[in-house]
mmCIF file of N, CA, C and O in Angstrom:
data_model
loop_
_atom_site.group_PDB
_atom_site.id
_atom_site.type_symbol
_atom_site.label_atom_id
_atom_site.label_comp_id
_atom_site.label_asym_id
_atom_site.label_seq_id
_atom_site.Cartn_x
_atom_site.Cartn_y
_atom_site.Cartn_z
ATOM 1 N N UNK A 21 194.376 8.805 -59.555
ATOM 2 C CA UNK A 21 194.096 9.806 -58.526
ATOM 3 C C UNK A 21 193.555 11.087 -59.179
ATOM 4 O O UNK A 21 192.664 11.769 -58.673
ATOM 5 N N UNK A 22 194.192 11.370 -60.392
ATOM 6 C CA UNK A 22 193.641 12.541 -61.077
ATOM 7 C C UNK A 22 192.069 12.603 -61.581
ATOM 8 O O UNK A 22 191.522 13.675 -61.837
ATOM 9 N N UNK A 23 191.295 11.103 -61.714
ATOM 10 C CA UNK A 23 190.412 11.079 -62.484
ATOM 11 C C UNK A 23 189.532 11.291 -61.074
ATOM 12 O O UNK A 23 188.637 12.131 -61.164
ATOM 13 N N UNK A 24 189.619 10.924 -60.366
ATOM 14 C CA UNK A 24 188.795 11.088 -58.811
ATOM 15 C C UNK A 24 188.776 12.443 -58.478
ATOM 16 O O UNK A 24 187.687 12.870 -58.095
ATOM 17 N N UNK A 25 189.652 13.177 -58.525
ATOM 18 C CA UNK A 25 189.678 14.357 -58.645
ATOM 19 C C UNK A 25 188.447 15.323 -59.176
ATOM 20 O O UNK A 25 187.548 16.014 -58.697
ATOM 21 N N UNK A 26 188.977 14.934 -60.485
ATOM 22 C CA UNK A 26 187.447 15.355 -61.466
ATOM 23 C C UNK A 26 186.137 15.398 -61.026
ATOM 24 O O UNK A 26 185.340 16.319 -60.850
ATOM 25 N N UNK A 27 186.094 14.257 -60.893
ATOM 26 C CA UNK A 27 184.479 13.979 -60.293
ATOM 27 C C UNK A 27 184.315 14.693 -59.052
ATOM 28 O O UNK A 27 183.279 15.354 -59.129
ATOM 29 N N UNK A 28 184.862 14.839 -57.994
ATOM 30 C CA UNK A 28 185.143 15.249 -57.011
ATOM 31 C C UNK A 28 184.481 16.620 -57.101
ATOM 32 O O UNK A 28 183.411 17.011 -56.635
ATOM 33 N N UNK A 29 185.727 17.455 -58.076
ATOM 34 C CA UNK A 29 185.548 18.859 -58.295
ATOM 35 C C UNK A 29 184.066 18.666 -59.232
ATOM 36 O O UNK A 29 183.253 19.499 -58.830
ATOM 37 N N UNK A 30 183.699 18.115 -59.957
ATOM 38 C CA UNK A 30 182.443 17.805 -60.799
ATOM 39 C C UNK A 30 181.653 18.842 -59.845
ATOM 40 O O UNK A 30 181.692 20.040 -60.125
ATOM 41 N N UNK A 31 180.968 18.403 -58.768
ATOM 42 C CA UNK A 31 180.120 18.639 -57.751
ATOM 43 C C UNK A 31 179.955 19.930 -57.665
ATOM 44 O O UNK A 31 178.808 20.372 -57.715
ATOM 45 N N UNK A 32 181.328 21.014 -57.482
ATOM 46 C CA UNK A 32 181.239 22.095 -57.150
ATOM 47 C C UNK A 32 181.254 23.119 -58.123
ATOM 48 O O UNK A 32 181.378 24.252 -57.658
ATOM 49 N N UNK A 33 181.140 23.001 -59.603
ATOM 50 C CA UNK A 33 181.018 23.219 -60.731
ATOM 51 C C UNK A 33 180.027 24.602 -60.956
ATOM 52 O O UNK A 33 179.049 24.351 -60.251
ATOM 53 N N UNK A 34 179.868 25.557 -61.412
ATOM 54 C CA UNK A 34 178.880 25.958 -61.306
ATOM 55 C C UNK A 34 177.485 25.524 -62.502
ATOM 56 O O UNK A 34 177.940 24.926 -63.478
ATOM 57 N N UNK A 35 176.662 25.634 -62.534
ATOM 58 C CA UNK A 35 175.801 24.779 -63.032
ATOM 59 C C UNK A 35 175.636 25.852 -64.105
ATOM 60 O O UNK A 35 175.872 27.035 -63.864
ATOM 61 N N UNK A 36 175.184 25.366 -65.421
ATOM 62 C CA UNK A 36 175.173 26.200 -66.871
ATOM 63 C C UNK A 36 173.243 26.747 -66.460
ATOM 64 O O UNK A 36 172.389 26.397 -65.645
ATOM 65 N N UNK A 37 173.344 27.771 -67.611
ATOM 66 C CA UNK A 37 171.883 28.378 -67.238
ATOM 67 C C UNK A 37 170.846 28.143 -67.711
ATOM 68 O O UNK A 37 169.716 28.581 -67.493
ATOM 69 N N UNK A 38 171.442 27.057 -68.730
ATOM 70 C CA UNK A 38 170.442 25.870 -69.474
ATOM 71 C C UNK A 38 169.763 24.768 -68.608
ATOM 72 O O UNK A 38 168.632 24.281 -68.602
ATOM 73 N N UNK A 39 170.703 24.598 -68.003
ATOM 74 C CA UNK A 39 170.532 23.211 -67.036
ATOM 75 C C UNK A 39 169.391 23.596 -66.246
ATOM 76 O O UNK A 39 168.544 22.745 -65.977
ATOM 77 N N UNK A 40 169.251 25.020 -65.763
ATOM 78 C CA UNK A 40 168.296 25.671 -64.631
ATOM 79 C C UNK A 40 167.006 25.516 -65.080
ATOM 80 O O UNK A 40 166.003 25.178 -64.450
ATOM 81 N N UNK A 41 167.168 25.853 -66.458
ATOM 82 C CA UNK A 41 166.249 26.701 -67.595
ATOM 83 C C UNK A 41 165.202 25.248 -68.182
ATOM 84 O O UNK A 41 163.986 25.056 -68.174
ATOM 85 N N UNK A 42 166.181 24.567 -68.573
ATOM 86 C CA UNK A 42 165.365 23.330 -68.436
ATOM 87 C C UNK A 42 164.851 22.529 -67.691
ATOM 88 O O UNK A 42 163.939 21.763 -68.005
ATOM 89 N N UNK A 43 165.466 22.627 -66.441
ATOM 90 C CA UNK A 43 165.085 21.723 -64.905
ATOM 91 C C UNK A 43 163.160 22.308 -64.715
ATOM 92 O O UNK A 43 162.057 21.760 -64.713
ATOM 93 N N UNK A 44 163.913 24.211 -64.530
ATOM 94 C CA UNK A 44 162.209 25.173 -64.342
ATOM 95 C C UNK A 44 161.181 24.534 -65.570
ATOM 96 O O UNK A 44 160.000 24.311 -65.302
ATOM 97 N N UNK A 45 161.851 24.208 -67.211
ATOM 98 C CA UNK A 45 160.385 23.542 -67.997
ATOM 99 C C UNK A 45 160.073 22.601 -67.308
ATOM 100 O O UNK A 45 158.918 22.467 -66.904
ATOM 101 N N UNK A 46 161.403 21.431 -66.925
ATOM 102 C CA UNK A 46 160.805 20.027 -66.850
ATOM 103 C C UNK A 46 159.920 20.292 -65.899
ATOM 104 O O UNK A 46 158.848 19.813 -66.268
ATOM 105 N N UNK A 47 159.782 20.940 -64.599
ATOM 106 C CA UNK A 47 159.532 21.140 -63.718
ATOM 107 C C UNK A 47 157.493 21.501 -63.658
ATOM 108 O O UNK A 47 156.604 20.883 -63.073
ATOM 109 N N UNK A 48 157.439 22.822 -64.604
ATOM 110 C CA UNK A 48 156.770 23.504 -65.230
ATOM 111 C C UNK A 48 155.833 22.327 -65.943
ATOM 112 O O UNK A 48 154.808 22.058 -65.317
ATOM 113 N N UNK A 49 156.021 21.727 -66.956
ATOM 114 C CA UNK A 49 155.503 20.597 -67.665
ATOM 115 C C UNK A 49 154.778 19.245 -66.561
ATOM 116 O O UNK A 49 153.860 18.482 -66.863
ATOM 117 N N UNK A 50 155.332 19.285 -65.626
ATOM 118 C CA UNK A 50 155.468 18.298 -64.715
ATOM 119 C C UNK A 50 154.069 18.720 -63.689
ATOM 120 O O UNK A 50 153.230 17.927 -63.261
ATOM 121 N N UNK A 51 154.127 20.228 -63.456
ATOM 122 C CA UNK A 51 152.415 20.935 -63.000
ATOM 123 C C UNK A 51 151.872 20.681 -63.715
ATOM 124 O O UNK A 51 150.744 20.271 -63.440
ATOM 125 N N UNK A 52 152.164 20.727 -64.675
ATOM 126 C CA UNK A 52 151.129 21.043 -65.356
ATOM 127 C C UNK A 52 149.963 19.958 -66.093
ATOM 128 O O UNK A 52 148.847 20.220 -66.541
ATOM 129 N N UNK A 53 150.767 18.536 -66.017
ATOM 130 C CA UNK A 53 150.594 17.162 -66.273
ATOM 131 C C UNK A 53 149.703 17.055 -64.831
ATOM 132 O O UNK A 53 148.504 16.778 -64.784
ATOM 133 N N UNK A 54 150.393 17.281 -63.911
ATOM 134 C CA UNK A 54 149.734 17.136 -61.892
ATOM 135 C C UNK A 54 148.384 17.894 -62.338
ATOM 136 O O UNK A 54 147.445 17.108 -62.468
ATOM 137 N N UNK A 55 148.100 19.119 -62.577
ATOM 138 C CA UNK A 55 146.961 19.578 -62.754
ATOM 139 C C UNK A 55 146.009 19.410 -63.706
ATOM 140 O O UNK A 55 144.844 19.764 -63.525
ATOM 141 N N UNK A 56 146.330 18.991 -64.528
ATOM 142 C CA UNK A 56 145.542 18.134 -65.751
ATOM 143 C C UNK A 56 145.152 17.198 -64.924
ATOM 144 O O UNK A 56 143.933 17.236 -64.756
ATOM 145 N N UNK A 57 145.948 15.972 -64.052
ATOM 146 C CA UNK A 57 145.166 14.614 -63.884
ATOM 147 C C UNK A 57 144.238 15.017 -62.350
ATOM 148 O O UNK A 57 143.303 14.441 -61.794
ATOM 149 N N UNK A 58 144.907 16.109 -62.064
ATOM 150 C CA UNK A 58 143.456 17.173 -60.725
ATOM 151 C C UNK A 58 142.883 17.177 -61.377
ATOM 152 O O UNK A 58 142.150 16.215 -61.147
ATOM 153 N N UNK A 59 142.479 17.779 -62.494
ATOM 154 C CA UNK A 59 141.635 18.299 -63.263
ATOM 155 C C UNK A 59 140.008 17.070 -63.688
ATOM 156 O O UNK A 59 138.778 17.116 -63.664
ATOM 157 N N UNK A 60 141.082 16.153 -64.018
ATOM 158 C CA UNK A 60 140.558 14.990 -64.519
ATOM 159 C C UNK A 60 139.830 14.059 -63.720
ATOM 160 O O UNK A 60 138.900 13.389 -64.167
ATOM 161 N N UNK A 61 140.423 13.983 -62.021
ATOM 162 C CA UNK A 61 139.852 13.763 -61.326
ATOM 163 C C UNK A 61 138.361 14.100 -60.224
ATOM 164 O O UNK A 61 137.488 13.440 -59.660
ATOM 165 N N UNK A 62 138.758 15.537 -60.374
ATOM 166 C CA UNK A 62 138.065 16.272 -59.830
ATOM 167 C C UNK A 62 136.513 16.152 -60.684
ATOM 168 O O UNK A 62 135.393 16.220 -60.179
ATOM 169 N N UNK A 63 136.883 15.950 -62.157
ATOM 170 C CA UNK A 63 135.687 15.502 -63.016
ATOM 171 C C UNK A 63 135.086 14.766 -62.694
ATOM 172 O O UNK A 63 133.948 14.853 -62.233
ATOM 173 N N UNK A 64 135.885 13.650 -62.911
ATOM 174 C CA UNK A 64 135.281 11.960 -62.116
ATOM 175 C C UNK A 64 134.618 11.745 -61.291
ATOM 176 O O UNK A 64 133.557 11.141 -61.444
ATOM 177 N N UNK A 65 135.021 12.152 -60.234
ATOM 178 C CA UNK A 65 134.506 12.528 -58.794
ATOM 179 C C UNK A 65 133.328 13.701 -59.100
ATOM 180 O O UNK A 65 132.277 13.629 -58.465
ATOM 181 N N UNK A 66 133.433 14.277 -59.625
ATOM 182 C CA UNK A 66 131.808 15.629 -59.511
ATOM 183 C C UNK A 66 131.102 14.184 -60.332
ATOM 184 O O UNK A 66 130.509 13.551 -59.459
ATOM 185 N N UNK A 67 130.999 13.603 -61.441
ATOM 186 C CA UNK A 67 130.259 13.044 -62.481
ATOM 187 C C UNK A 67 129.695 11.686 -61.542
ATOM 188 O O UNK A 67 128.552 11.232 -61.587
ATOM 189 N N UNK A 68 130.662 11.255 -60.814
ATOM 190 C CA UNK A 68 129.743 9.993 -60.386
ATOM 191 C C UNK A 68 129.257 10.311 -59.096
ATOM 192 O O UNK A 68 128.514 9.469 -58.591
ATOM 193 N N UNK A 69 129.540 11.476 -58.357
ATOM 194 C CA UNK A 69 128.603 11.634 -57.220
ATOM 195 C C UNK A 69 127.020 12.472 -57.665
ATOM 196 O O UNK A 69 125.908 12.402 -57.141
ATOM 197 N N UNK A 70 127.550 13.289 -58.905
ATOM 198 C CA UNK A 70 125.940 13.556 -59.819
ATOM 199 C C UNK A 70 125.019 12.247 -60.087
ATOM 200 O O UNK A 70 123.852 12.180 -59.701
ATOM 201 N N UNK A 71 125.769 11.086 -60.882
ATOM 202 C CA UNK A 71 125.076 10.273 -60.744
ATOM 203 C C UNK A 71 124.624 9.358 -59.726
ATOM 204 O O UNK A 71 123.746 8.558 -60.050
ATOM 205 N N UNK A 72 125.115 9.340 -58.443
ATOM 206 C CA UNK A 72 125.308 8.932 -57.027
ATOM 207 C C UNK A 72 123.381 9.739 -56.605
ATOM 208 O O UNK A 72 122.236 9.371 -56.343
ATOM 209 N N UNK A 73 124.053 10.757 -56.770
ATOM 210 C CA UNK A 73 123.276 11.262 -56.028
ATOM 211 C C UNK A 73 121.159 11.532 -57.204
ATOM 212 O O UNK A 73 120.069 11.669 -56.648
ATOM 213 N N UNK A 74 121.287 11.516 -57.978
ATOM 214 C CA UNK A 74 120.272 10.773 -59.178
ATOM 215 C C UNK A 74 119.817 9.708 -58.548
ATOM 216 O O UNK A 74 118.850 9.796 -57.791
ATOM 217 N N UNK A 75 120.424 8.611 -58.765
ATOM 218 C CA UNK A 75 119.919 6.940 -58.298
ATOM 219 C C UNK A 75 119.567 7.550 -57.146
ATOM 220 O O UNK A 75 118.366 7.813 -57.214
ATOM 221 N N UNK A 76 120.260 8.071 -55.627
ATOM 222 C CA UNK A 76 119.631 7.871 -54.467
ATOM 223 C C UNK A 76 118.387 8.831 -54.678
ATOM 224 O O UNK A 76 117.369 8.300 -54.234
ATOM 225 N N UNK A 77 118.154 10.137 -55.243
ATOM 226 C CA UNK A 77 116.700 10.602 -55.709
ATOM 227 C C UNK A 77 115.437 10.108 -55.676
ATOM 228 O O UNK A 77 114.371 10.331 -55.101
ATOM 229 N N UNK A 78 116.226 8.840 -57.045
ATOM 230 C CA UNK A 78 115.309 8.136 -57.487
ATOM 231 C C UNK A 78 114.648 7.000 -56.508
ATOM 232 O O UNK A 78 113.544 6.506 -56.279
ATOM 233 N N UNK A 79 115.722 6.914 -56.163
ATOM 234 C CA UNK A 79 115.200 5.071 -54.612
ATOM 235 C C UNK A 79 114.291 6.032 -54.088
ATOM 236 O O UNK A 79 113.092 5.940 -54.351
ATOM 237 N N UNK A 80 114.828 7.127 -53.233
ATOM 238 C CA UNK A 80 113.606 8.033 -52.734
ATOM 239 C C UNK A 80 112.278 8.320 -52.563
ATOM 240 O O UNK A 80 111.316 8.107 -51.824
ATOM 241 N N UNK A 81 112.705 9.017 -53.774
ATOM 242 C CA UNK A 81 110.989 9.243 -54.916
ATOM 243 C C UNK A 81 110.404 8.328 -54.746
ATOM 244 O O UNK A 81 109.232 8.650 -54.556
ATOM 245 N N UNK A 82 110.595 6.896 -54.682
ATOM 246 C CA UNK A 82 109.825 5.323 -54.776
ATOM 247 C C UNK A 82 109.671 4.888 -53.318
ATOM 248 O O UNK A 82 108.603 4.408 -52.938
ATOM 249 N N UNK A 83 110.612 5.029 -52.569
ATOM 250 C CA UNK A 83 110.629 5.272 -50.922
ATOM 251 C C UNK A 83 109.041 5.580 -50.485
ATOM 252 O O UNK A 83 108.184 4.895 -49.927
ATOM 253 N N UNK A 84 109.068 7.015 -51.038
ATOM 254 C CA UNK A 84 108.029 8.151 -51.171
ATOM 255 C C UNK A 84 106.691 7.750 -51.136
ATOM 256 O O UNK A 84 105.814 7.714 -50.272
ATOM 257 N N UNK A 85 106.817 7.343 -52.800
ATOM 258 C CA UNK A 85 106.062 6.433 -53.010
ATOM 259 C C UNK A 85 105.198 5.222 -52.769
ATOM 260 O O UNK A 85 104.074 4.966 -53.201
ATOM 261 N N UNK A 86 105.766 4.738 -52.204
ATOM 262 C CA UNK A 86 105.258 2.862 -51.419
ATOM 263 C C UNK A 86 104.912 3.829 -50.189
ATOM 264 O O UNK A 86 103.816 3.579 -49.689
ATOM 265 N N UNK A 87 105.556 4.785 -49.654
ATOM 266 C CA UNK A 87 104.851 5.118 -47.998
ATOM 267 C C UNK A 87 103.684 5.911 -47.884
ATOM 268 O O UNK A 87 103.041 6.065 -46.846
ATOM 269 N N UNK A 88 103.385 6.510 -49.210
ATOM 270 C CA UNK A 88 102.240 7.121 -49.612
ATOM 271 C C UNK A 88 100.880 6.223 -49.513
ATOM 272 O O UNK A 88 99.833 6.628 -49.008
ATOM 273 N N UNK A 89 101.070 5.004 -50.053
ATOM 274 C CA UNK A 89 100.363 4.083 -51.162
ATOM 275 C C UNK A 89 100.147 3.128 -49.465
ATOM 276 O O UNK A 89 99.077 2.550 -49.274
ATOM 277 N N UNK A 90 101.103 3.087 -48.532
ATOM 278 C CA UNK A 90 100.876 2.424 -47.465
ATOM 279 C C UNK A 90 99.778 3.334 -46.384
ATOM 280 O O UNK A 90 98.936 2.815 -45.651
ATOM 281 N N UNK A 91 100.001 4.517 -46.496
ATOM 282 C CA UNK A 91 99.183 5.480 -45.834
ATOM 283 C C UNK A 91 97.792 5.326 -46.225
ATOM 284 O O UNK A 91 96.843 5.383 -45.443
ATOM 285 N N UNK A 92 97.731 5.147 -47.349
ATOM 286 C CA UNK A 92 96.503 5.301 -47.549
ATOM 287 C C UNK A 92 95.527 3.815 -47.484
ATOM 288 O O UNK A 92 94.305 3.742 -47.354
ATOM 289 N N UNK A 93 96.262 2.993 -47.587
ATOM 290 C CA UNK A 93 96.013 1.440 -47.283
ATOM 291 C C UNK A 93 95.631 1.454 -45.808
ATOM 292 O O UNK A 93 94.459 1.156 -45.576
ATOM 293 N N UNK A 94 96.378 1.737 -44.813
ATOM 294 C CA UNK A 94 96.045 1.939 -43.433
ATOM 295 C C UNK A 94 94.892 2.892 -43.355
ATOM 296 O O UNK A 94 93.891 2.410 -42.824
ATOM 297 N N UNK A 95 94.818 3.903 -43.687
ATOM 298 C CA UNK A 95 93.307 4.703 -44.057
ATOM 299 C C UNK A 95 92.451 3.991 -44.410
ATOM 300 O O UNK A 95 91.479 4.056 -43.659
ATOM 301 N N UNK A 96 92.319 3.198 -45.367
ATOM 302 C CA UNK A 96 91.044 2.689 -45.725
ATOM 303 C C UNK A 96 90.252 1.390 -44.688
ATOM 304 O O UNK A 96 89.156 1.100 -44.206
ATOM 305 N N UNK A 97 91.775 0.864 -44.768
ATOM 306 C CA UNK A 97 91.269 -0.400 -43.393
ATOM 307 C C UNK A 97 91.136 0.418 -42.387
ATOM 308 O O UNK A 97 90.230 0.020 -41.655
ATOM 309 N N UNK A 98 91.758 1.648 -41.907
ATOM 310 C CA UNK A 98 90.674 2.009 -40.546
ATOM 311 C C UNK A 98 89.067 2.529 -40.905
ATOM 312 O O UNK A 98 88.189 2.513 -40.042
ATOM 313 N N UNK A 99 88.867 2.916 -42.084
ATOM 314 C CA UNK A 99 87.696 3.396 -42.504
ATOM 315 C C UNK A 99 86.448 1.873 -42.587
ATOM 316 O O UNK A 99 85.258 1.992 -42.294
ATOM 317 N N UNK A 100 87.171 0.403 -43.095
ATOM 318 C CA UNK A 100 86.254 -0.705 -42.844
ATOM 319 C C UNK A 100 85.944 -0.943 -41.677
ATOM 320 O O UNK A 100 84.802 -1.148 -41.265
ATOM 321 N N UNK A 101 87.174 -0.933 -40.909
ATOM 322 C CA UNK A 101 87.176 -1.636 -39.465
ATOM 323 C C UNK A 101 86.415 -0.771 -38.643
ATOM 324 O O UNK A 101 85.737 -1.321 -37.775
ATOM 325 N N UNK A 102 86.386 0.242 -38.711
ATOM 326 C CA UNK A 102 85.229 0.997 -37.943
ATOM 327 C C UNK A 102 84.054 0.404 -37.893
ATOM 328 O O UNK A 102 83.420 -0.152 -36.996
ATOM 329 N N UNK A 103 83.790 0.712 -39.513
ATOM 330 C CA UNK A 103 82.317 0.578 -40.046
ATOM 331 C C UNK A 103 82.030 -0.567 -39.759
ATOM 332 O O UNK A 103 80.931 -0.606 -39.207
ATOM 333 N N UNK A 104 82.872 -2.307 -39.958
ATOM 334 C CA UNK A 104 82.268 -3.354 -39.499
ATOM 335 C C UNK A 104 82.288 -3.380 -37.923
ATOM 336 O O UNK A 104 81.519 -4.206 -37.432
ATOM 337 N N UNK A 105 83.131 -2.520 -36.927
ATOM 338 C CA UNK A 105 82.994 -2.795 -35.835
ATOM 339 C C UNK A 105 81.757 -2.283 -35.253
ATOM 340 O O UNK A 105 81.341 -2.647 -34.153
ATOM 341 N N UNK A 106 80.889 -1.015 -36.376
ATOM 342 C CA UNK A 106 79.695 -0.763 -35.522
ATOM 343 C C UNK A 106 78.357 -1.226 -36.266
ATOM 344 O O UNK A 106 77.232 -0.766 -36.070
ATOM 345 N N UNK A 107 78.657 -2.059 -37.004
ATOM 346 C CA UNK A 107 77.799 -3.132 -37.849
ATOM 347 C C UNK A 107 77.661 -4.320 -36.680
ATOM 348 O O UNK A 107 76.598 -4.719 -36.204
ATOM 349 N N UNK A 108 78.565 -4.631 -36.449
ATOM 350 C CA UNK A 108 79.218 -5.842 -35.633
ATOM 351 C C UNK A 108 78.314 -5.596 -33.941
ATOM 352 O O UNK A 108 77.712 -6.506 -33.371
ATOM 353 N N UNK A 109 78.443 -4.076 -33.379
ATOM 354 C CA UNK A 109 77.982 -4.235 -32.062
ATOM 355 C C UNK A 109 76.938 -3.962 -32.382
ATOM 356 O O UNK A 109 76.339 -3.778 -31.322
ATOM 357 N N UNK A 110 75.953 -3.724 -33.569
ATOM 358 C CA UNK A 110 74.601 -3.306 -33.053
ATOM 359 C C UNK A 110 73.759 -4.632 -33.565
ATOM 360 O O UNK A 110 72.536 -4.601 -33.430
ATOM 361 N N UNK A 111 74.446 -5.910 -34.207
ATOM 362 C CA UNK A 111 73.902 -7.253 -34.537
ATOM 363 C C UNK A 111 74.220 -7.227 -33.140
ATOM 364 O O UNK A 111 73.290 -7.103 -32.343
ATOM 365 N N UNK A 112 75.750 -7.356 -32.602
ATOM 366 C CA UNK A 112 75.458 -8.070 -31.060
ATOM 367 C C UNK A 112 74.152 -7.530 -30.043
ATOM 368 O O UNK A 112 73.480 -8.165 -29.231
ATOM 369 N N UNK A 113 74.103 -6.102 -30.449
ATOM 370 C CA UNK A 113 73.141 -5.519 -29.146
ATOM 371 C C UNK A 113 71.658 -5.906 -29.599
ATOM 372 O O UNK A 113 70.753 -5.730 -28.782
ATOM 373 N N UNK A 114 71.332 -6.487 -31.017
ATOM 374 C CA UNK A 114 70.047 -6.788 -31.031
ATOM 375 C C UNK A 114 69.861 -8.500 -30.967
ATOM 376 O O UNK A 114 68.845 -9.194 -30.980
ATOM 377 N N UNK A 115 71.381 -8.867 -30.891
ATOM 378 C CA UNK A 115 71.008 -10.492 -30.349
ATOM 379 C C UNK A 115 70.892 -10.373 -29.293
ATOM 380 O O UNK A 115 70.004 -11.119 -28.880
ATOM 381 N N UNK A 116 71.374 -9.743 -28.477
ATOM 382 C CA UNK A 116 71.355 -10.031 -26.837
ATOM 383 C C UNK A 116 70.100 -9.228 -26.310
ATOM 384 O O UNK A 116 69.425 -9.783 -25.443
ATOM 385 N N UNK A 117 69.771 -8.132 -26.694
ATOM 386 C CA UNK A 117 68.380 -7.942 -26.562
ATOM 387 C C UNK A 117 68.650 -6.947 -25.133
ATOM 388 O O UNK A 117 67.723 -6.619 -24.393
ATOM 389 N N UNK A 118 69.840 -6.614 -24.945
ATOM 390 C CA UNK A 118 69.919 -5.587 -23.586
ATOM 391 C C UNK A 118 69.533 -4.502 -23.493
ATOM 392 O O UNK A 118 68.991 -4.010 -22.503
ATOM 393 N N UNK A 119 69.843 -3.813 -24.862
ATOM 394 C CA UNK A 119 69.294 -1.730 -24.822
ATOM 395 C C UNK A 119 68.093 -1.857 -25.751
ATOM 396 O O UNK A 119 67.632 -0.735 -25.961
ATOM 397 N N UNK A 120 67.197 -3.131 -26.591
ATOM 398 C CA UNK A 120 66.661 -2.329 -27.028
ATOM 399 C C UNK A 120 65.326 -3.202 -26.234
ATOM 400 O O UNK A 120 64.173 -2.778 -26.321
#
């Protein structure tokens, strides 16, 4: 009964100023580990959305590119298709012999 006691009273003990003193390092050490692996993360995360954002640039730029290279492809075939379409009606208008 006496040893139950002990423990009992254990609880209400007042606590030494070491115990505090070291709880506040462990505590202290313990941010400071948390903000290091913030730290570390926050790296990670900036470094691969830099490179994230590079590659999508680059697809871009080439995006860019091919729609440029298509523009001007559609330009040129409207520049033939003209020209053979009024090649085209003035053979028809001198086969058929109507305007001239």
């Amino acid at each position: 009964v006496d040893a139950s006691k002990r423990q009992y009273l254990k609880i209400f003990k007042k606590k030494k100023k070491n115990d505090a003193v070291q709880k506040r390092r462990h505590s202290f050490l313990t941010v400071e580990k948390l903000q290091a692996q913030v730290n570390d993360l926050i790296e990670t995360v900036s470094d691969k959305s830099m490179k994230l954002l590079a590659q999508r640039h680059a697809e871009l730029q080439q995006c860019e590119y091919l729609g440029d290279e298509i523009l001007q492809s559609s330009k040129q075939f409207q520049r033939i298709s003209r020209k053979s379409a009024r090649k085209y009606k003035w053979k028809k208008c001198l086969l058929c012999g109507c305007c001239c």
